[in-house]
Amino acid sequence: MMFKHCNVNWLNLGICSLFLGVGAAYVVLETEPVVAQKNQQMFPDVKQNYWARPFIENLAEKRVIKGYRDGTFRPNQIVDRDEFAAMIRQAFEERKITEIPSGSYFKDVPKGYWAAPPIEEAYETGFMKEYQGNLFKPEQGITRTQAIIDLTKGLNLDYKGKTNQAAVVPQKATPPKQSKIAKNRLLFPLASTALMQPLMPVIASLPQQQKPVNAAPQQAATTATSSSDNAALDLLKSYYQDADKIPKSAVNNVAAATQADIVVNYPDRRFFKPNEMLTRGSAAALIHQALVYRGELQPLPKNSEAAKYIPTAAAKRDSTAQAK
């Protein structure tokens, strides 16, 4: 140690103080890079080169998502419906279209269940639906297609019949400044969600007083949707090489999400992979892009590595030009 030979007397006090000052500065300089590194590494299991890291960190900074008690994020873990409901609750501020007493309205959501509040809100705002028999299936994993359906339903997105991204605008008013991003209501590990198509219309299964006020007739909605399916499928074929694998019932939703730049396809933006189970990393990417669409987050820089997985119209044109 540099201070070992400093005798405690007035003559050497000034010299020892000088050494102490230099030593303190040395310690500060040595620890600063460590602190900076910790700030940059929010989750130890989200590596520097992990494809979804920018999406995850942006959401974590806005307190839309959190890790587990051990500090990890577990980006490759499949998310269940209860987890996705929790993420939706924290990310979006939407009006209710119906009401239920609580998340335990569903037979398989027990009272006191950690995800009962987000399940209730995700259902009431139209993001998520129930299964036949008044079941929610909270611990069931979801697919990428189901997650896209959830987001487009909850955000009231529909296929516009145009490929111009500038023509796509939110159909609902911009959320108030005091949005859920600032409310920090997510007091449990992040989750992802998926919109499962109900096996029977949810509106018909609710008591009369719980039905949405402006619910459109089911037949009219079906007719309107079927009229744009062909055009929507053509759009998807121009983006995805596996467009034919997308369920017919989800074609309109996936086309709407594609127009709004919500879709994120890793590792190749040309493949939608509709039946792939949604991971926590992918869920963060989709939620991130939905918030960008809503104007609540800044888009990733176009030259960033993660941005290349977003199948935008500009990206599609670049791919087409390179192919030629």
C-alpha atoms as a PDB file:
ATOM      1  CA  MET A   1       0.000   0.000   0.000  1.00  0.00           C
ATOM      2  CA  MET A   2       1.202   3.507  -0.763  1.00  0.00           C
ATOM      3  CA  PHE A   3       0.122   4.705   2.730  1.00  0.00           C
ATOM      4  CA  LYS A   4       1.967   2.050   4.747  1.00  0.00           C
ATOM      5  CA  HIS A   5       5.026   4.167   5.524  1.00  0.00           C
ATOM      6  CA  CYS A   6       3.197   7.402   6.373  1.00  0.00           C
ATOM      7  CA  ASN A   7       4.092   8.295   9.993  1.00  0.00           C
ATOM      8  CA  VAL A   8       1.419  10.102  11.949  1.00  0.00           C
ATOM      9  CA  ASN A   9       3.190  13.412  12.657  1.00  0.00           C
ATOM     10  CA  TRP A  10       2.638  16.978  11.549  1.00  0.00           C
ATOM     11  CA  LEU A  11       5.619  16.902   9.199  1.00  0.00           C
ATOM     12  CA  ASN A  12       4.282  14.018   7.117  1.00  0.00           C
ATOM     13  CA  LEU A  13       0.591  14.892   7.422  1.00  0.00           C
ATOM     14  CA  GLY A  14       0.635  17.055   4.328  1.00  0.00           C
ATOM     15  CA  ILE A  15       2.439  14.398   2.301  1.00  0.00           C
ATOM     16  CA  CYS A  16       0.048  11.649   3.425  1.00  0.00           C
ATOM     17  CA  SER A  17      -2.920  13.846   2.596  1.00  0.00           C
ATOM     18  CA  LEU A  18      -1.522  14.316  -0.874  1.00  0.00           C
ATOM     19  CA  PHE A  19      -1.220  10.550  -1.339  1.00  0.00           C
ATOM     20  CA  LEU A  20      -4.703  10.034   0.006  1.00  0.00           C
ATOM     21  CA  GLY A  21      -6.098  12.520  -2.497  1.00  0.00           C
ATOM     22  CA  VAL A  22      -4.334  10.828  -5.385  1.00  0.00           C
ATOM     23  CA  GLY A  23      -5.499   7.432  -4.127  1.00  0.00           C
ATOM     24  CA  ALA A  24      -9.124   8.553  -3.897  1.00  0.00           C
ATOM     25  CA  ALA A  25      -9.003   9.905  -7.436  1.00  0.00           C
ATOM     26  CA  TYR A  26      -7.531   6.625  -8.594  1.00  0.00           C
ATOM     27  CA  VAL A  27     -10.392   4.670  -7.001  1.00  0.00           C
ATOM     28  CA  VAL A  28     -13.013   6.880  -8.645  1.00  0.00           C
ATOM     29  CA  LEU A  29     -11.428   6.482 -12.035  1.00  0.00           C
ATOM     30  CA  GLU A  30     -11.313   2.727 -11.620  1.00  0.00           C
ATOM     31  CA  THR A  31     -14.968   2.374 -10.561  1.00  0.00           C
ATOM     32  CA  GLU A  32     -16.606   4.703 -13.091  1.00  0.00           C
ATOM     33  CA  PRO A  33     -16.430   2.260 -16.033  1.00  0.00           C
ATOM     34  CA  VAL A  34     -17.970  -0.445 -13.845  1.00  0.00           C
ATOM     35  CA  VAL A  35     -20.905   1.753 -12.886  1.00  0.00           C
ATOM     36  CA  ALA A  36     -21.450   2.745 -16.505  1.00  0.00           C
ATOM     37  CA  GLN A  37     -21.395  -0.882 -17.549  1.00  0.00           C
ATOM     38  CA  LYS A  38     -24.015  -1.773 -14.942  1.00  0.00           C
ATOM     39  CA  ASN A  39     -26.286   0.999 -16.174  1.00  0.00           C
ATOM     40  CA  GLN A  40     -26.014  -0.245 -19.722  1.00  0.00           C
ATOM     41  CA  GLN A  41     -26.660  -3.867 -18.787  1.00  0.00           C
ATOM     42  CA  MET A  42     -30.197  -3.815 -17.375  1.00  0.00           C
ATOM     43  CA  PHE A  43     -30.595  -7.577 -17.455  1.00  0.00           C
ATOM     44  CA  PRO A  44     -27.564  -9.887 -17.221  1.00  0.00           C
ATOM     45  CA  ASP A  45     -29.140 -12.474 -19.526  1.00  0.00           C
ATOM     46  CA  VAL A  46     -29.885  -9.957 -22.309  1.00  0.00           C
ATOM     47  CA  LYS A  47     -26.507  -9.954 -23.981  1.00  0.00           C
ATOM     48  CA  GLN A  48     -25.014  -7.047 -25.880  1.00  0.00           C
ATOM     49  CA  ASN A  49     -25.671  -8.724 -29.226  1.00  0.00           C
ATOM     50  CA  TYR A  50     -29.127 -10.113 -28.404  1.00  0.00           C
ATOM     51  CA  TRP A  51     -31.389  -9.164 -31.309  1.00  0.00           C
ATOM     52  CA  ALA A  52     -34.246  -7.704 -29.199  1.00  0.00           C
ATOM     53  CA  ARG A  53     -32.093  -5.854 -26.681  1.00  0.00           C
ATOM     54  CA  PRO A  54     -33.026  -2.324 -27.921  1.00  0.00           C
ATOM     55  CA  PHE A  55     -36.740  -3.126 -27.694  1.00  0.00           C
ATOM     56  CA  ILE A  56     -36.347  -4.626 -24.207  1.00  0.00           C
ATOM     57  CA  GLU A  57     -34.235  -1.811 -22.808  1.00  0.00           C
ATOM     58  CA  ASN A  58     -36.480   0.931 -24.199  1.00  0.00           C
ATOM     59  CA  LEU A  59     -39.496  -0.656 -22.533  1.00  0.00           C
ATOM     60  CA  ALA A  60     -37.602  -1.229 -19.291  1.00  0.00           C
ATOM     61  CA  GLU A  61     -36.583   2.428 -19.170  1.00  0.00           C
ATOM     62  CA  LYS A  62     -40.250   3.393 -19.513  1.00  0.00           C
ATOM     63  CA  ARG A  63     -41.180   0.848 -16.824  1.00  0.00           C
ATOM     64  CA  VAL A  64     -43.440  -1.077 -19.178  1.00  0.00           C
ATOM     65  CA  ILE A  65     -41.576  -4.267 -18.349  1.00  0.00           C
ATOM     66  CA  LYS A  66     -39.587  -5.678 -15.454  1.00  0.00           C
ATOM     67  CA  GLY A  67     -37.371  -8.646 -14.915  1.00  0.00           C
ATOM     68  CA  TYR A  68     -37.711 -11.447 -12.408  1.00  0.00           C
ATOM     69  CA  ARG A  69     -36.673 -11.312  -8.756  1.00  0.00           C
ATOM     70  CA  ASP A  70     -33.221 -12.627  -9.624  1.00  0.00           C
ATOM     71  CA  GLY A  71     -32.704  -9.686 -11.999  1.00  0.00           C
ATOM     72  CA  THR A  72     -33.001 -11.726 -15.192  1.00  0.00           C
ATOM     73  CA  PHE A  73     -35.362 -11.093 -18.086  1.00  0.00           C
ATOM     74  CA  ARG A  74     -35.383 -14.563 -19.673  1.00  0.00           C
ATOM     75  CA  PRO A  75     -35.879 -13.283 -23.234  1.00  0.00           C
ATOM     76  CA  ASN A  76     -36.223 -16.724 -24.833  1.00  0.00           C
ATOM     77  CA  GLN A  77     -38.869 -17.950 -22.418  1.00  0.00           C
ATOM     78  CA  ILE A  78     -42.341 -18.487 -23.903  1.00  0.00           C
ATOM     79  CA  VAL A  79     -44.922 -16.067 -22.531  1.00  0.00           C
ATOM     80  CA  ASP A  80     -48.347 -17.067 -21.287  1.00  0.00           C
ATOM     81  CA  ARG A  81     -51.642 -15.273 -21.655  1.00  0.00           C
ATOM     82  CA  ASP A  82     -51.541 -13.903 -18.120  1.00  0.00           C
ATOM     83  CA  GLU A  83     -48.087 -12.419 -18.716  1.00  0.00           C
ATOM     84  CA  PHE A  84     -49.144 -10.781 -21.958  1.00  0.00           C
ATOM     85  CA  ALA A  85     -52.192  -9.318 -20.221  1.00  0.00           C
ATOM     86  CA  ALA A  86     -49.839  -7.766 -17.646  1.00  0.00           C
ATOM     87  CA  MET A  87     -47.728  -6.160 -20.354  1.00  0.00           C
ATOM     88  CA  ILE A  88     -50.787  -4.809 -22.141  1.00  0.00           C
ATOM     89  CA  ARG A  89     -52.127  -3.311 -18.933  1.00  0.00           C
ATOM     90  CA  GLN A  90     -48.879  -1.452 -18.320  1.00  0.00           C
ATOM     91  CA  ALA A  91     -48.335  -0.303 -21.903  1.00  0.00           C
ATOM     92  CA  PHE A  92     -51.685   0.978 -23.127  1.00  0.00           C
ATOM     93  CA  GLU A  93     -54.369   3.366 -21.960  1.00  0.00           C
ATOM     94  CA  GLU A  94     -57.570   2.378 -23.757  1.00  0.00           C
ATOM     95  CA  ARG A  95     -61.230   2.910 -23.021  1.00  0.00           C
ATOM     96  CA  LYS A  96     -63.315   0.049 -21.727  1.00  0.00           C
ATOM     97  CA  ILE A  97     -65.730  -1.541 -24.158  1.00  0.00           C
ATOM     98  CA  THR A  98     -67.261  -3.822 -21.547  1.00  0.00           C
ATOM     99  CA  GLU A  99     -67.036  -4.560 -17.838  1.00  0.00           C
ATOM    100  CA  ILE A 100     -66.629  -7.636 -15.685  1.00  0.00           C
ATOM    101  CA  PRO A 101     -66.559  -7.830 -11.863  1.00  0.00           C
ATOM    102  CA  SER A 102     -62.901  -8.889 -11.799  1.00  0.00           C
ATOM    103  CA  GLY A 103     -60.391 -11.133 -13.527  1.00  0.00           C
ATOM    104  CA  SER A 104     -61.826 -13.947 -11.449  1.00  0.00           C
ATOM    105  CA  TYR A 105     -64.968 -13.650 -13.548  1.00  0.00           C
ATOM    106  CA  PHE A 106     -63.315 -16.457 -15.509  1.00  0.00           C
ATOM    107  CA  LYS A 107     -63.601 -19.939 -14.046  1.00  0.00           C
ATOM    108  CA  ASP A 108     -59.877 -20.653 -14.280  1.00  0.00           C
ATOM    109  CA  VAL A 109     -58.693 -17.364 -12.720  1.00  0.00           C
ATOM    110  CA  PRO A 110     -58.889 -17.864  -8.931  1.00  0.00           C
ATOM    111  CA  LYS A 111     -59.504 -14.993  -6.541  1.00  0.00           C
ATOM    112  CA  GLY A 112     -56.265 -13.369  -5.473  1.00  0.00           C
ATOM    113  CA  TYR A 113     -54.447 -14.606  -8.589  1.00  0.00           C
ATOM    114  CA  TRP A 114     -51.512 -12.292  -9.326  1.00  0.00           C
ATOM    115  CA  ALA A 115     -52.688 -11.578 -12.881  1.00  0.00           C
ATOM    116  CA  ALA A 116     -56.383 -11.080 -12.122  1.00  0.00           C
ATOM    117  CA  PRO A 117     -56.197  -7.241 -12.426  1.00  0.00           C
ATOM    118  CA  PRO A 118     -54.347  -7.202 -15.784  1.00  0.00           C
ATOM    119  CA  ILE A 119     -56.577  -9.984 -17.135  1.00  0.00           C
ATOM    120  CA  GLU A 120     -59.632  -7.945 -16.181  1.00  0.00           C
ATOM    121  CA  GLU A 121     -58.319  -4.821 -17.880  1.00  0.00           C
ATOM    122  CA  ALA A 122     -56.993  -6.562 -20.995  1.00  0.00           C
ATOM    123  CA  TYR A 123     -60.420  -8.145 -21.428  1.00  0.00           C
ATOM    124  CA  GLU A 124     -62.437  -5.011 -20.703  1.00  0.00           C
ATOM    125  CA  THR A 125     -60.449  -2.923 -23.195  1.00  0.00           C
ATOM    126  CA  GLY A 126     -60.889  -5.477 -25.969  1.00  0.00           C
ATOM    127  CA  PHE A 127     -57.328  -6.745 -26.240  1.00  0.00           C
ATOM    128  CA  MET A 128     -58.005 -10.300 -25.114  1.00  0.00           C
ATOM    129  CA  LYS A 129     -60.948 -12.679 -25.371  1.00  0.00           C
ATOM    130  CA  GLU A 130     -62.221 -15.701 -23.529  1.00  0.00           C
ATOM    131  CA  TYR A 131     -62.546 -19.334 -24.467  1.00  0.00           C
ATOM    132  CA  GLN A 132     -65.767 -21.264 -24.622  1.00  0.00           C
ATOM    133  CA  GLY A 133     -67.009 -22.224 -21.173  1.00  0.00           C
ATOM    134  CA  ASN A 134     -66.000 -18.902 -19.586  1.00  0.00           C
ATOM    135  CA  LEU A 135     -62.294 -19.832 -19.508  1.00  0.00           C
ATOM    136  CA  PHE A 136     -59.316 -17.527 -19.938  1.00  0.00           C
ATOM    137  CA  LYS A 137     -56.509 -20.127 -19.875  1.00  0.00           C
ATOM    138  CA  PRO A 138     -54.048 -17.765 -18.169  1.00  0.00           C
ATOM    139  CA  GLU A 139     -51.080 -20.145 -18.195  1.00  0.00           C
ATOM    140  CA  GLN A 140     -51.368 -21.128 -21.847  1.00  0.00           C
ATOM    141  CA  GLY A 141     -48.600 -19.956 -24.155  1.00  0.00           C
ATOM    142  CA  ILE A 142     -49.462 -17.858 -27.179  1.00  0.00           C
ATOM    143  CA  THR A 143     -48.333 -17.709 -30.787  1.00  0.00           C
ATOM    144  CA  ARG A 144     -47.070 -14.732 -32.741  1.00  0.00           C
ATOM    145  CA  THR A 145     -50.326 -14.649 -34.690  1.00  0.00           C
ATOM    146  CA  GLN A 146     -52.402 -14.553 -31.527  1.00  0.00           C
ATOM    147  CA  ALA A 147     -50.309 -11.706 -30.121  1.00  0.00           C
ATOM    148  CA  ILE A 148     -50.791  -9.677 -33.302  1.00  0.00           C
ATOM    149  CA  ILE A 149     -54.544 -10.259 -33.178  1.00  0.00           C
ATOM    150  CA  ASP A 150     -54.590  -9.059 -29.561  1.00  0.00           C
ATOM    151  CA  LEU A 151     -52.745  -5.872 -30.369  1.00  0.00           C
ATOM    152  CA  THR A 152     -54.715  -4.965 -33.467  1.00  0.00           C
ATOM    153  CA  LYS A 153     -58.040  -5.664 -31.764  1.00  0.00           C
ATOM    154  CA  GLY A 154     -57.175  -3.659 -28.677  1.00  0.00           C
ATOM    155  CA  LEU A 155     -55.789  -0.745 -30.693  1.00  0.00           C
ATOM    156  CA  ASN A 156     -58.718  -0.884 -33.109  1.00  0.00           C
ATOM    157  CA  LEU A 157     -56.477  -1.368 -36.148  1.00  0.00           C
ATOM    158  CA  ASP A 158     -57.895  -2.537 -39.438  1.00  0.00           C
ATOM    159  CA  TYR A 159     -56.405  -3.178 -42.862  1.00  0.00           C
ATOM    160  CA  LYS A 160     -56.626   0.023 -44.911  1.00  0.00           C
ATOM    161  CA  GLY A 161     -56.219  -1.440 -48.371  1.00  0.00           C
ATOM    162  CA  LYS A 162     -53.135   0.686 -48.964  1.00  0.00           C
ATOM    163  CA  THR A 163     -49.436  -0.041 -48.744  1.00  0.00           C
ATOM    164  CA  ASN A 164     -48.366   3.551 -48.106  1.00  0.00           C
ATOM    165  CA  GLN A 165     -47.181   3.651 -44.516  1.00  0.00           C
ATOM    166  CA  ALA A 166     -47.889   7.374 -44.291  1.00  0.00           C
ATOM    167  CA  ALA A 167     -51.563   6.685 -44.884  1.00  0.00           C
ATOM    168  CA  VAL A 168     -51.833   4.640 -41.707  1.00  0.00           C
ATOM    169  CA  VAL A 169     -52.915   6.734 -38.720  1.00  0.00           C
ATOM    170  CA  PRO A 170     -54.162   5.725 -35.284  1.00  0.00           C
ATOM    171  CA  GLN A 171     -57.905   5.237 -35.197  1.00  0.00           C
ATOM    172  CA  LYS A 172     -58.160   6.310 -31.573  1.00  0.00           C
ATOM    173  CA  ALA A 173     -57.224   9.566 -29.953  1.00  0.00           C
ATOM    174  CA  THR A 174     -53.673   9.868 -28.697  1.00  0.00           C
ATOM    175  CA  PRO A 175     -53.540   8.687 -25.080  1.00  0.00           C
ATOM    176  CA  PRO A 176     -53.195  11.362 -22.378  1.00  0.00           C
ATOM    177  CA  LYS A 177     -49.726  12.342 -21.278  1.00  0.00           C
ATOM    178  CA  GLN A 178     -50.241  10.550 -17.978  1.00  0.00           C
ATOM    179  CA  SER A 179     -50.195   7.192 -19.683  1.00  0.00           C
ATOM    180  CA  LYS A 180     -49.587   3.806 -18.161  1.00  0.00           C
ATOM    181  CA  ILE A 181     -45.961   3.986 -19.135  1.00  0.00           C
ATOM    182  CA  ALA A 182     -45.534   6.391 -16.216  1.00  0.00           C
ATOM    183  CA  LYS A 183     -47.840   4.617 -13.768  1.00  0.00           C
ATOM    184  CA  ASN A 184     -45.518   1.745 -12.918  1.00  0.00           C
ATOM    185  CA  ARG A 185     -48.452  -0.579 -12.331  1.00  0.00           C
ATOM    186  CA  LEU A 186     -46.445  -3.642 -13.292  1.00  0.00           C
ATOM    187  CA  LEU A 187     -45.536  -5.026  -9.890  1.00  0.00           C
ATOM    188  CA  PHE A 188     -44.755  -8.500 -11.156  1.00  0.00           C
ATOM    189  CA  PRO A 189     -42.452  -9.992 -13.819  1.00  0.00           C
ATOM    190  CA  LEU A 190     -43.130  -8.852 -17.388  1.00  0.00           C
ATOM    191  CA  ALA A 191     -45.358 -10.862 -19.510  1.00  0.00           C
ATOM    192  CA  SER A 192     -46.547 -11.173 -22.973  1.00  0.00           C
ATOM    193  CA  THR A 193     -49.961 -11.821 -24.142  1.00  0.00           C
ATOM    194  CA  ALA A 194     -51.801 -13.228 -26.982  1.00  0.00           C
ATOM    195  CA  LEU A 195     -55.110 -12.666 -28.390  1.00  0.00           C
ATOM    196  CA  MET A 196     -56.897 -15.969 -28.660  1.00  0.00           C
ATOM    197  CA  GLN A 197     -59.875 -15.942 -30.952  1.00  0.00           C
ATOM    198  CA  PRO A 198     -62.850 -16.938 -28.801  1.00  0.00           C
ATOM    199  CA  LEU A 199     -64.632 -20.096 -29.835  1.00  0.00           C
ATOM    200  CA  MET A 200     -67.911 -18.238 -29.475  1.00  0.00           C
ATOM    201  CA  PRO A 201     -68.644 -14.499 -29.519  1.00  0.00           C
ATOM    202  CA  VAL A 202     -67.747 -12.974 -26.166  1.00  0.00           C
ATOM    203  CA  ILE A 203     -70.387 -10.262 -26.466  1.00  0.00           C
ATOM    204  CA  ALA A 204     -73.130 -12.844 -26.647  1.00  0.00           C
ATOM    205  CA  SER A 205     -71.827 -14.615 -23.535  1.00  0.00           C
ATOM    206  CA  LEU A 206     -71.999 -11.573 -21.260  1.00  0.00           C
ATOM    207  CA  PRO A 207     -75.023 -10.443 -19.270  1.00  0.00           C
ATOM    208  CA  GLN A 208     -77.073  -7.722 -20.948  1.00  0.00           C
ATOM    209  CA  GLN A 209     -75.725  -4.910 -18.754  1.00  0.00           C
ATOM    210  CA  GLN A 210     -72.112  -5.862 -19.590  1.00  0.00           C
ATOM    211  CA  LYS A 211     -72.397  -5.666 -23.359  1.00  0.00           C
ATOM    212  CA  PRO A 212     -70.484  -2.886 -25.121  1.00  0.00           C
ATOM    213  CA  VAL A 213     -72.718   0.076 -25.855  1.00  0.00           C
ATOM    214  CA  ASN A 214     -71.856   0.327 -29.534  1.00  0.00           C
ATOM    215  CA  ALA A 215     -71.385  -3.344 -30.333  1.00  0.00           C
ATOM    216  CA  ALA A 216     -71.874  -3.937 -34.046  1.00  0.00           C
ATOM    217  CA  PRO A 217     -73.923  -6.897 -35.272  1.00  0.00           C
ATOM    218  CA  GLN A 218     -71.710  -9.941 -35.680  1.00  0.00           C
ATOM    219  CA  GLN A 219     -72.918 -10.593 -39.223  1.00  0.00           C
ATOM    220  CA  ALA A 220     -72.096  -7.090 -40.411  1.00  0.00           C
ATOM    221  CA  ALA A 221     -68.588  -7.299 -38.966  1.00  0.00           C
ATOM    222  CA  THR A 222     -68.001 -10.642 -40.681  1.00  0.00           C
ATOM    223  CA  THR A 223     -69.133  -9.272 -44.047  1.00  0.00           C
ATOM    224  CA  ALA A 224     -66.916  -6.216 -43.756  1.00  0.00           C
ATOM    225  CA  THR A 225     -63.909  -8.330 -42.878  1.00  0.00           C
ATOM    226  CA  SER A 226     -64.355 -10.863 -45.648  1.00  0.00           C
ATOM    227  CA  SER A 227     -64.542  -8.147 -48.300  1.00  0.00           C
ATOM    228  CA  SER A 228     -60.946  -7.058 -47.631  1.00  0.00           C
ATOM    229  CA  ASP A 229     -59.361 -10.465 -46.997  1.00  0.00           C
ATOM    230  CA  ASN A 230     -58.155 -10.982 -50.552  1.00  0.00           C
ATOM    231  CA  ALA A 231     -56.488  -7.584 -50.713  1.00  0.00           C
ATOM    232  CA  ALA A 232     -54.966  -8.115 -47.281  1.00  0.00           C
ATOM    233  CA  LEU A 233     -53.557 -11.497 -48.307  1.00  0.00           C
ATOM    234  CA  ASP A 234     -52.051  -9.963 -51.439  1.00  0.00           C
ATOM    235  CA  LEU A 235     -50.329  -7.391 -49.268  1.00  0.00           C
ATOM    236  CA  LEU A 236     -48.957 -10.099 -46.967  1.00  0.00           C
ATOM    237  CA  LYS A 237     -47.651 -12.100 -49.926  1.00  0.00           C
ATOM    238  CA  SER A 238     -45.650  -9.067 -50.992  1.00  0.00           C
ATOM    239  CA  TYR A 239     -43.985  -9.008 -47.578  1.00  0.00           C
ATOM    240  CA  TYR A 240     -43.771 -12.603 -46.333  1.00  0.00           C
ATOM    241  CA  GLN A 241     -42.710 -15.750 -48.099  1.00  0.00           C
ATOM    242  CA  ASP A 242     -44.856 -17.805 -45.722  1.00  0.00           C
ATOM    243  CA  ALA A 243     -47.981 -15.643 -46.028  1.00  0.00           C
ATOM    244  CA  ASP A 244     -50.090 -18.645 -47.063  1.00  0.00           C
ATOM    245  CA  LYS A 245     -49.487 -20.188 -43.631  1.00  0.00           C
ATOM    246  CA  ILE A 246     -51.171 -17.295 -41.830  1.00  0.00           C
ATOM    247  CA  PRO A 247     -54.663 -18.383 -40.661  1.00  0.00           C
ATOM    248  CA  LYS A 248     -57.431 -16.870 -42.768  1.00  0.00           C
ATOM    249  CA  SER A 249     -59.073 -15.452 -39.663  1.00  0.00           C
ATOM    250  CA  ALA A 250     -55.902 -13.478 -38.910  1.00  0.00           C
ATOM    251  CA  VAL A 251     -55.048 -12.180 -42.391  1.00  0.00           C
ATOM    252  CA  ASN A 252     -56.706  -8.801 -41.847  1.00  0.00           C
ATOM    253  CA  ASN A 253     -55.051  -8.360 -38.447  1.00  0.00           C
ATOM    254  CA  VAL A 254     -51.562  -9.246 -39.642  1.00  0.00           C
ATOM    255  CA  ALA A 255     -51.972  -6.942 -42.671  1.00  0.00           C
ATOM    256  CA  ALA A 256     -53.038  -4.075 -40.392  1.00  0.00           C
ATOM    257  CA  ALA A 257     -50.095  -4.665 -38.059  1.00  0.00           C
ATOM    258  CA  THR A 258     -47.722  -4.827 -41.028  1.00  0.00           C
ATOM    259  CA  GLN A 259     -48.992  -1.488 -42.323  1.00  0.00           C
ATOM    260  CA  ALA A 260     -48.466   0.059 -38.888  1.00  0.00           C
ATOM    261  CA  ASP A 261     -44.884  -1.295 -38.615  1.00  0.00           C
ATOM    262  CA  ILE A 262     -45.799  -3.322 -35.526  1.00  0.00           C
ATOM    263  CA  VAL A 263     -44.594  -6.686 -36.856  1.00  0.00           C
ATOM    264  CA  VAL A 264     -41.030  -7.717 -35.986  1.00  0.00           C
ATOM    265  CA  ASN A 265     -39.660 -10.894 -37.586  1.00  0.00           C
ATOM    266  CA  TYR A 266     -36.452 -12.402 -36.280  1.00  0.00           C
ATOM    267  CA  PRO A 267     -34.157 -13.624 -37.782  1.00  0.00           C
ATOM    268  CA  ASP A 268     -35.556 -12.838 -41.241  1.00  0.00           C
ATOM    269  CA  ARG A 269     -38.192 -10.183 -41.809  1.00  0.00           C
ATOM    270  CA  ARG A 270     -39.447 -12.044 -44.896  1.00  0.00           C
ATOM    271  CA  PHE A 271     -40.902 -14.847 -42.751  1.00  0.00           C
ATOM    272  CA  PHE A 272     -43.774 -14.164 -40.382  1.00  0.00           C
ATOM    273  CA  LYS A 273     -43.757 -17.629 -38.757  1.00  0.00           C
ATOM    274  CA  PRO A 274     -47.405 -17.478 -37.661  1.00  0.00           C
ATOM    275  CA  ASN A 275     -47.396 -20.636 -35.545  1.00  0.00           C
ATOM    276  CA  GLU A 276     -44.206 -19.925 -33.630  1.00  0.00           C
ATOM    277  CA  MET A 277     -44.692 -19.495 -29.889  1.00  0.00           C
ATOM    278  CA  LEU A 278     -44.120 -15.974 -28.665  1.00  0.00           C
ATOM    279  CA  THR A 279     -41.048 -15.417 -26.500  1.00  0.00           C
ATOM    280  CA  ARG A 280     -40.546 -12.613 -24.024  1.00  0.00           C
ATOM    281  CA  GLY A 281     -38.036 -10.991 -26.357  1.00  0.00           C
ATOM    282  CA  SER A 282     -40.459 -11.079 -29.283  1.00  0.00           C
ATOM    283  CA  ALA A 283     -43.288  -9.830 -27.076  1.00  0.00           C
ATOM    284  CA  ALA A 284     -41.186  -6.839 -26.059  1.00  0.00           C
ATOM    285  CA  ALA A 285     -40.458  -6.096 -29.721  1.00  0.00           C
ATOM    286  CA  LEU A 286     -44.149  -6.148 -30.698  1.00  0.00           C
ATOM    287  CA  ILE A 287     -45.225  -4.015 -27.733  1.00  0.00           C
ATOM    288  CA  HIS A 288     -42.407  -1.588 -28.456  1.00  0.00           C
ATOM    289  CA  GLN A 289     -43.505  -1.142 -32.058  1.00  0.00           C
ATOM    290  CA  ALA A 290     -47.142  -0.728 -31.036  1.00  0.00           C
ATOM    291  CA  LEU A 291     -46.087   2.100 -28.724  1.00  0.00           C
ATOM    292  CA  VAL A 292     -44.050   3.642 -31.546  1.00  0.00           C
ATOM    293  CA  TYR A 293     -47.173   3.521 -33.696  1.00  0.00           C
ATOM    294  CA  ARG A 294     -49.098   5.252 -30.900  1.00  0.00           C
ATOM    295  CA  GLY A 295     -46.460   7.979 -30.747  1.00  0.00           C
ATOM    296  CA  GLU A 296     -45.391   7.101 -27.186  1.00  0.00           C
ATOM    297  CA  LEU A 297     -41.920   5.820 -28.054  1.00  0.00           C
ATOM    298  CA  GLN A 298     -39.336   6.952 -30.559  1.00  0.00           C
ATOM    299  CA  PRO A 299     -38.646   4.487 -33.394  1.00  0.00           C
ATOM    300  CA  LEU A 300     -35.329   2.700 -33.487  1.00  0.00           C
ATOM    301  CA  PRO A 301     -32.681   4.310 -35.693  1.00  0.00           C
ATOM    302  CA  LYS A 302     -33.088   3.001 -39.228  1.00  0.00           C
ATOM    303  CA  ASN A 303     -29.466   1.916 -39.349  1.00  0.00           C
ATOM    304  CA  SER A 304     -29.666  -0.112 -36.119  1.00  0.00           C
ATOM    305  CA  GLU A 305     -29.294  -3.872 -36.268  1.00  0.00           C
ATOM    306  CA  ALA A 306     -32.664  -4.511 -34.608  1.00  0.00           C
ATOM    307  CA  ALA A 307     -34.543  -2.273 -37.062  1.00  0.00           C
ATOM    308  CA  LYS A 308     -33.777  -4.632 -39.940  1.00  0.00           C
ATOM    309  CA  TYR A 309     -36.246  -7.152 -38.507  1.00  0.00           C
ATOM    310  CA  ILE A 310     -39.162  -4.739 -38.956  1.00  0.00           C
ATOM    311  CA  PRO A 311     -40.771  -5.396 -42.373  1.00  0.00           C
ATOM    312  CA  THR A 312     -41.527  -1.784 -43.302  1.00  0.00           C
ATOM    313  CA  ALA A 313     -42.563  -0.668 -46.781  1.00  0.00           C
ATOM    314  CA  ALA A 314     -39.171   0.972 -47.267  1.00  0.00           C
ATOM    315  CA  ALA A 315     -37.390  -2.226 -46.266  1.00  0.00           C
ATOM    316  CA  LYS A 316     -39.523  -4.205 -48.687  1.00  0.00           C
ATOM    317  CA  ARG A 317     -38.642  -1.823 -51.533  1.00  0.00           C
ATOM    318  CA  ASP A 318     -34.959  -2.116 -50.709  1.00  0.00           C
ATOM    319  CA  SER A 319     -35.175  -5.920 -50.744  1.00  0.00           C
ATOM    320  CA  THR A 320     -36.981  -5.874 -54.075  1.00  0.00           C
ATOM    321  CA  ALA A 321     -34.408  -3.540 -55.591  1.00  0.00           C
ATOM    322  CA  GLN A 322     -31.535  -5.729 -54.381  1.00  0.00           C
ATOM    323  CA  ALA A 323     -33.206  -8.817 -55.825  1.00  0.00           C
ATOM    324  CA  LYS A 324     -33.390  -7.173 -59.213  1.00  0.00           C
END
